[in-house]
């Protein structure tokens, strides 16, 4: 096991009606807040009114910026930074999913910085300080509500880039599973794939001697595989939604990756798909990228992939050939994605590998199971066809 530090300070407030606490919790963050949200789902569901009522009841002064798109865009981040500076905003409340939270995080590091916020995402500079952020989460998926990451897209350069920064963990995260009832099944399915992927990116490692986190990850993956189909049969079940919301939070909160090298190649490969096909949800890019990546790299750490196939996908010993065991596990994973109506091939989203040269360049050097070369990435994109 590798050395590590683990410090997740986000105050998670979980359960029914918890959004009513948004005002009091935000009040503790600063004097003036940016209320940041997406394309309108929170207005349709009535959440917007409840959050505003909570802010007003707590005497929180705020301005608003809506319009965050899935795969959040750099242009709106820059607009948010200008607005915060003009209005003297000193904290941010993000109400929505990963896209809203990631946009809020980028604004939060951009406000106190003299240069262009994109410098952080292109690794030209490192953030030293940030405005504090609070979150009301509406979708179990990205895990940004307690994570150290933010992912932003620049349409002008077809770049979708992530930034990890310890200060990116929100100060508080309100998680009310009831807020997820309004989610379309497709968005829910994308979220399931994303949380599963967050565990798999940590699990598939080359670090030895990490049995405890191996088994935590295996339990997490098994639980998600078990819970998600139950939602298809009984979408109104509160406990199922609650378990899924907690799973997405734990999957990316950091604890499952401690002491081990994490991989993240599938995410990098999938981000390039969303960078060129902007409207593709992150989870749907992952359901295509993950199985292809697994097929390409599994021989690099065959014992771990066999362990996964047997302990997580229940592939039994009748498959005596090691390759057959792993490939059967991957086949079962693809079948799980298909059951959730997620794509597993580029052709299913009317995409192909025409940009794979440019996409592959952005994947060079990423990966713990196998550090990808450009040729590796091109070959993996070919497996996605
Ligand atoms: O914009 P609105 O109208 O709110 O609609 C959203 C959006 O269209 C809708 N939605 C959200 N909650 C809803 C709802 N519709 C009805 N009822 C609700 N309760 O769902 C759509 C997708 O929302 P989005 O925020 O994009 O989803 P998600 O949480 O999956 O976030 C995806 C983004 O997070 C990034 C992804 O790359 C992608 O850009 N990620 C962020 C990570 C992080 N910061 O740690 C890690 C992840 O790996 C991921 O990369
Ligand atoms: Zn993800």
PDB file of N, CA and C in Angstrom, residues 195-205 210-225 247 250-252 254-258 260-262 304 307-308 311-313:
ATOM      1  N   UNK A 195     -20.980   6.447 -11.493  1.00  0.00           N
ATOM      2  CA  UNK A 195     -20.532   6.071 -10.138  1.00  0.00           C
ATOM      3  C   UNK A 195     -19.798   4.727 -10.150  1.00  0.00           C
ATOM      4  N   UNK A 196     -20.277   3.810 -11.004  1.00  0.00           N
ATOM      5  CA  UNK A 196     -19.590   2.523 -11.141  1.00  0.00           C
ATOM      6  C   UNK A 196     -18.170   2.751 -11.675  1.00  0.00           C
ATOM      7  N   UNK A 197     -18.088   3.619 -12.663  1.00  0.00           N
ATOM      8  CA  UNK A 197     -16.776   3.915 -13.260  1.00  0.00           C
ATOM      9  C   UNK A 197     -15.832   4.544 -12.241  1.00  0.00           C
ATOM     10  N   UNK A 198     -16.363   5.381 -11.355  1.00  0.00           N
ATOM     11  CA  UNK A 198     -15.488   6.025 -10.359  1.00  0.00           C
ATOM     12  C   UNK A 198     -14.855   4.984  -9.434  1.00  0.00           C
ATOM     13  N   UNK A 199     -15.598   3.919  -9.163  1.00  0.00           N
ATOM     14  CA  UNK A 199     -15.005   2.852  -8.338  1.00  0.00           C
ATOM     15  C   UNK A 199     -14.010   2.043  -9.171  1.00  0.00           C
ATOM     16  N   UNK A 200     -14.392   1.758 -10.410  1.00  0.00           N
ATOM     17  CA  UNK A 200     -13.506   0.932 -11.247  1.00  0.00           C
ATOM     18  C   UNK A 200     -12.185   1.644 -11.542  1.00  0.00           C
ATOM     19  N   UNK A 201     -12.226   2.957 -11.719  1.00  0.00           N
ATOM     20  CA  UNK A 201     -10.980   3.708 -11.973  1.00  0.00           C
ATOM     21  C   UNK A 201     -10.017   3.570 -10.797  1.00  0.00           C
ATOM     22  N   UNK A 202     -10.558   3.406  -9.610  1.00  0.00           N
ATOM     23  CA  UNK A 202      -9.712   3.256  -8.414  1.00  0.00           C
ATOM     24  C   UNK A 202      -9.290   1.804  -8.220  1.00  0.00           C
ATOM     25  N   UNK A 203     -10.230   0.910  -8.510  1.00  0.00           N
ATOM     26  CA  UNK A 203      -9.995  -0.523  -8.285  1.00  0.00           C
ATOM     27  C   UNK A 203      -8.905  -1.056  -9.207  1.00  0.00           C
ATOM     28  N   UNK A 204      -9.003  -0.707 -10.510  1.00  0.00           N
ATOM     29  CA  UNK A 204      -8.028  -1.243 -11.466  1.00  0.00           C
ATOM     30  C   UNK A 204      -6.730  -0.446 -11.355  1.00  0.00           C
ATOM     31  N   UNK A 205      -5.808  -1.041 -10.614  1.00  0.00           N
ATOM     32  CA  UNK A 205      -4.586  -0.391 -10.194  1.00  0.00           C
ATOM     33  C   UNK A 205      -3.455  -1.393 -10.342  1.00  0.00           C
ATOM     34  N   UNK A 210      -3.411  -4.144  -1.190  1.00  0.00           N
ATOM     35  CA  UNK A 210      -4.497  -3.211  -0.866  1.00  0.00           C
ATOM     36  C   UNK A 210      -5.829  -3.974  -0.756  1.00  0.00           C
ATOM     37  N   UNK A 211      -5.771  -5.080  -0.024  1.00  0.00           N
ATOM     38  CA  UNK A 211      -6.950  -5.954   0.058  1.00  0.00           C
ATOM     39  C   UNK A 211      -8.170  -5.229   0.641  1.00  0.00           C
ATOM     40  N   UNK A 212      -7.936  -4.370   1.640  1.00  0.00           N
ATOM     41  CA  UNK A 212      -9.076  -3.708   2.287  1.00  0.00           C
ATOM     42  C   UNK A 212      -9.834  -2.827   1.287  1.00  0.00           C
ATOM     43  N   UNK A 213      -9.096  -1.984   0.542  1.00  0.00           N
ATOM     44  CA  UNK A 213      -9.802  -1.140  -0.435  1.00  0.00           C
ATOM     45  C   UNK A 213     -10.287  -1.957  -1.636  1.00  0.00           C
ATOM     46  N   UNK A 214      -9.577  -3.034  -1.982  1.00  0.00           N
ATOM     47  CA  UNK A 214     -10.106  -3.934  -3.033  1.00  0.00           C
ATOM     48  C   UNK A 214     -11.524  -4.364  -2.677  1.00  0.00           C
ATOM     49  N   UNK A 215     -11.654  -4.808  -1.416  1.00  0.00           N
ATOM     50  CA  UNK A 215     -12.949  -5.397  -1.036  1.00  0.00           C
ATOM     51  C   UNK A 215     -14.011  -4.325  -0.805  1.00  0.00           C
ATOM     52  N   UNK A 216     -13.582  -3.129  -0.358  1.00  0.00           N
ATOM     53  CA  UNK A 216     -14.548  -2.021  -0.284  1.00  0.00           C
ATOM     54  C   UNK A 216     -15.079  -1.709  -1.684  1.00  0.00           C
ATOM     55  N   UNK A 217     -14.152  -1.635  -2.631  1.00  0.00           N
ATOM     56  CA  UNK A 217     -14.557  -1.336  -4.017  1.00  0.00           C
ATOM     57  C   UNK A 217     -15.477  -2.437  -4.561  1.00  0.00           C
ATOM     58  N   UNK A 218     -15.105  -3.693  -4.298  1.00  0.00           N
ATOM     59  CA  UNK A 218     -15.925  -4.795  -4.812  1.00  0.00           C
ATOM     60  C   UNK A 218     -17.337  -4.737  -4.230  1.00  0.00           C
ATOM     61  N   UNK A 219     -17.418  -4.448  -2.925  1.00  0.00           N
ATOM     62  CA  UNK A 219     -18.740  -4.331  -2.295  1.00  0.00           C
ATOM     63  C   UNK A 219     -19.529  -3.188  -2.913  1.00  0.00           C
ATOM     64  N   UNK A 220     -18.857  -2.071  -3.156  1.00  0.00           N
ATOM     65  CA  UNK A 220     -19.526  -0.913  -3.763  1.00  0.00           C
ATOM     66  C   UNK A 220     -20.036  -1.228  -5.160  1.00  0.00           C
ATOM     67  N   UNK A 221     -19.189  -1.865  -5.953  1.00  0.00           N
ATOM     68  CA  UNK A 221     -19.608  -2.212  -7.329  1.00  0.00           C
ATOM     69  C   UNK A 221     -20.783  -3.193  -7.305  1.00  0.00           C
ATOM     70  N   UNK A 222     -20.675  -4.215  -6.459  1.00  0.00           N
ATOM     71  CA  UNK A 222     -21.763  -5.214  -6.374  1.00  0.00           C
ATOM     72  C   UNK A 222     -23.071  -4.543  -5.972  1.00  0.00           C
ATOM     73  N   UNK A 223     -22.983  -3.623  -5.019  1.00  0.00           N
ATOM     74  CA  UNK A 223     -24.198  -2.968  -4.546  1.00  0.00           C
ATOM     75  C   UNK A 223     -24.841  -2.151  -5.670  1.00  0.00           C
ATOM     76  N   UNK A 224     -24.044  -1.396  -6.408  1.00  0.00           N
ATOM     77  CA  UNK A 224     -24.599  -0.580  -7.504  1.00  0.00           C
ATOM     78  C   UNK A 224     -25.226  -1.486  -8.572  1.00  0.00           C
ATOM     79  N   UNK A 225     -24.537  -2.587  -8.896  1.00  0.00           N
ATOM     80  CA  UNK A 225     -25.085  -3.521  -9.899  1.00  0.00           C
ATOM     81  C   UNK A 225     -26.407  -4.116  -9.423  1.00  0.00           C
ATOM     82  N   UNK A 247     -24.285   6.033  -2.672  1.00  0.00           N
ATOM     83  CA  UNK A 247     -23.252   5.303  -3.429  1.00  0.00           C
ATOM     84  C   UNK A 247     -22.466   6.255  -4.325  1.00  0.00           C
ATOM     85  N   UNK A 250     -20.040   8.321  -2.140  1.00  0.00           N
ATOM     86  CA  UNK A 250     -18.893   7.557  -1.618  1.00  0.00           C
ATOM     87  C   UNK A 250     -17.950   7.162  -2.761  1.00  0.00           C
ATOM     88  N   UNK A 251     -18.542   6.827  -3.913  1.00  0.00           N
ATOM     89  CA  UNK A 251     -17.733   6.341  -5.045  1.00  0.00           C
ATOM     90  C   UNK A 251     -16.632   7.327  -5.435  1.00  0.00           C
ATOM     91  N   UNK A 252     -16.926   8.625  -5.297  1.00  0.00           N
ATOM     92  CA  UNK A 252     -15.943   9.615  -5.771  1.00  0.00           C
ATOM     93  C   UNK A 252     -15.448  10.535  -4.655  1.00  0.00           C
ATOM     94  N   UNK A 254     -13.223   9.797  -2.459  1.00  0.00           N
ATOM     95  CA  UNK A 254     -11.786   9.633  -2.285  1.00  0.00           C
ATOM     96  C   UNK A 254     -11.380   8.439  -1.444  1.00  0.00           C
ATOM     97  N   UNK A 255     -12.254   7.972  -0.567  1.00  0.00           N
ATOM     98  CA  UNK A 255     -11.831   6.933   0.385  1.00  0.00           C
ATOM     99  C   UNK A 255     -11.527   5.604  -0.304  1.00  0.00           C
ATOM    100  N   UNK A 256     -12.157   5.344  -1.437  1.00  0.00           N
ATOM    101  CA  UNK A 256     -11.946   4.057  -2.109  1.00  0.00           C
ATOM    102  C   UNK A 256     -10.624   4.003  -2.882  1.00  0.00           C
ATOM    103  N   UNK A 257      -9.969   5.149  -3.006  1.00  0.00           N
ATOM    104  CA  UNK A 257      -8.727   5.163  -3.778  1.00  0.00           C
ATOM    105  C   UNK A 257      -7.482   5.353  -2.945  1.00  0.00           C
ATOM    106  N   UNK A 258      -7.649   5.396  -1.618  1.00  0.00           N
ATOM    107  CA  UNK A 258      -6.474   5.701  -0.793  1.00  0.00           C
ATOM    108  C   UNK A 258      -5.456   4.557  -0.848  1.00  0.00           C
ATOM    109  N   UNK A 260      -3.560   3.551  -3.134  1.00  0.00           N
ATOM    110  CA  UNK A 260      -3.378   2.820  -4.383  1.00  0.00           C
ATOM    111  C   UNK A 260      -3.331   3.811  -5.541  1.00  0.00           C
ATOM    112  N   UNK A 261      -2.581   3.441  -6.562  1.00  0.00           N
ATOM    113  CA  UNK A 261      -2.553   4.276  -7.770  1.00  0.00           C
ATOM    114  C   UNK A 261      -3.880   4.129  -8.488  1.00  0.00           C
ATOM    115  N   UNK A 262      -4.480   5.249  -8.864  1.00  0.00           N
ATOM    116  CA  UNK A 262      -5.751   5.197  -9.581  1.00  0.00           C
ATOM    117  C   UNK A 262      -5.480   5.262 -11.084  1.00  0.00           C
ATOM    118  N   UNK A 304      -5.869  -9.324 -11.260  1.00  0.00           N
ATOM    119  CA  UNK A 304      -6.863  -8.376 -10.737  1.00  0.00           C
ATOM    120  C   UNK A 304      -8.135  -8.404 -11.586  1.00  0.00           C
ATOM    121  N   UNK A 307      -9.969 -11.495 -10.651  1.00  0.00           N
ATOM    122  CA  UNK A 307     -10.594 -11.269  -9.331  1.00  0.00           C
ATOM    123  C   UNK A 307     -11.890 -10.463  -9.479  1.00  0.00           C
ATOM    124  N   UNK A 308     -11.834  -9.409 -10.311  1.00  0.00           N
ATOM    125  CA  UNK A 308     -13.028  -8.572 -10.555  1.00  0.00           C
ATOM    126  C   UNK A 308     -14.147  -9.408 -11.186  1.00  0.00           C
ATOM    127  N   UNK A 311     -15.332 -11.974  -8.384  1.00  0.00           N
ATOM    128  CA  UNK A 311     -15.936 -11.443  -7.156  1.00  0.00           C
ATOM    129  C   UNK A 311     -17.058 -10.440  -7.424  1.00  0.00           C
ATOM    130  N   UNK A 312     -16.981  -9.722  -8.537  1.00  0.00           N
ATOM    131  CA  UNK A 312     -17.980  -8.673  -8.791  1.00  0.00           C
ATOM    132  C   UNK A 312     -19.023  -9.132  -9.804  1.00  0.00           C
ATOM    133  N   UNK A 313     -18.568  -9.798 -10.875  1.00  0.00           N
ATOM    134  CA  UNK A 313     -19.510 -10.173 -11.938  1.00  0.00           C
ATOM    135  C   UNK A 313     -19.962 -11.624 -11.800  1.00  0.00           C
TER     136      UNK A 313
END
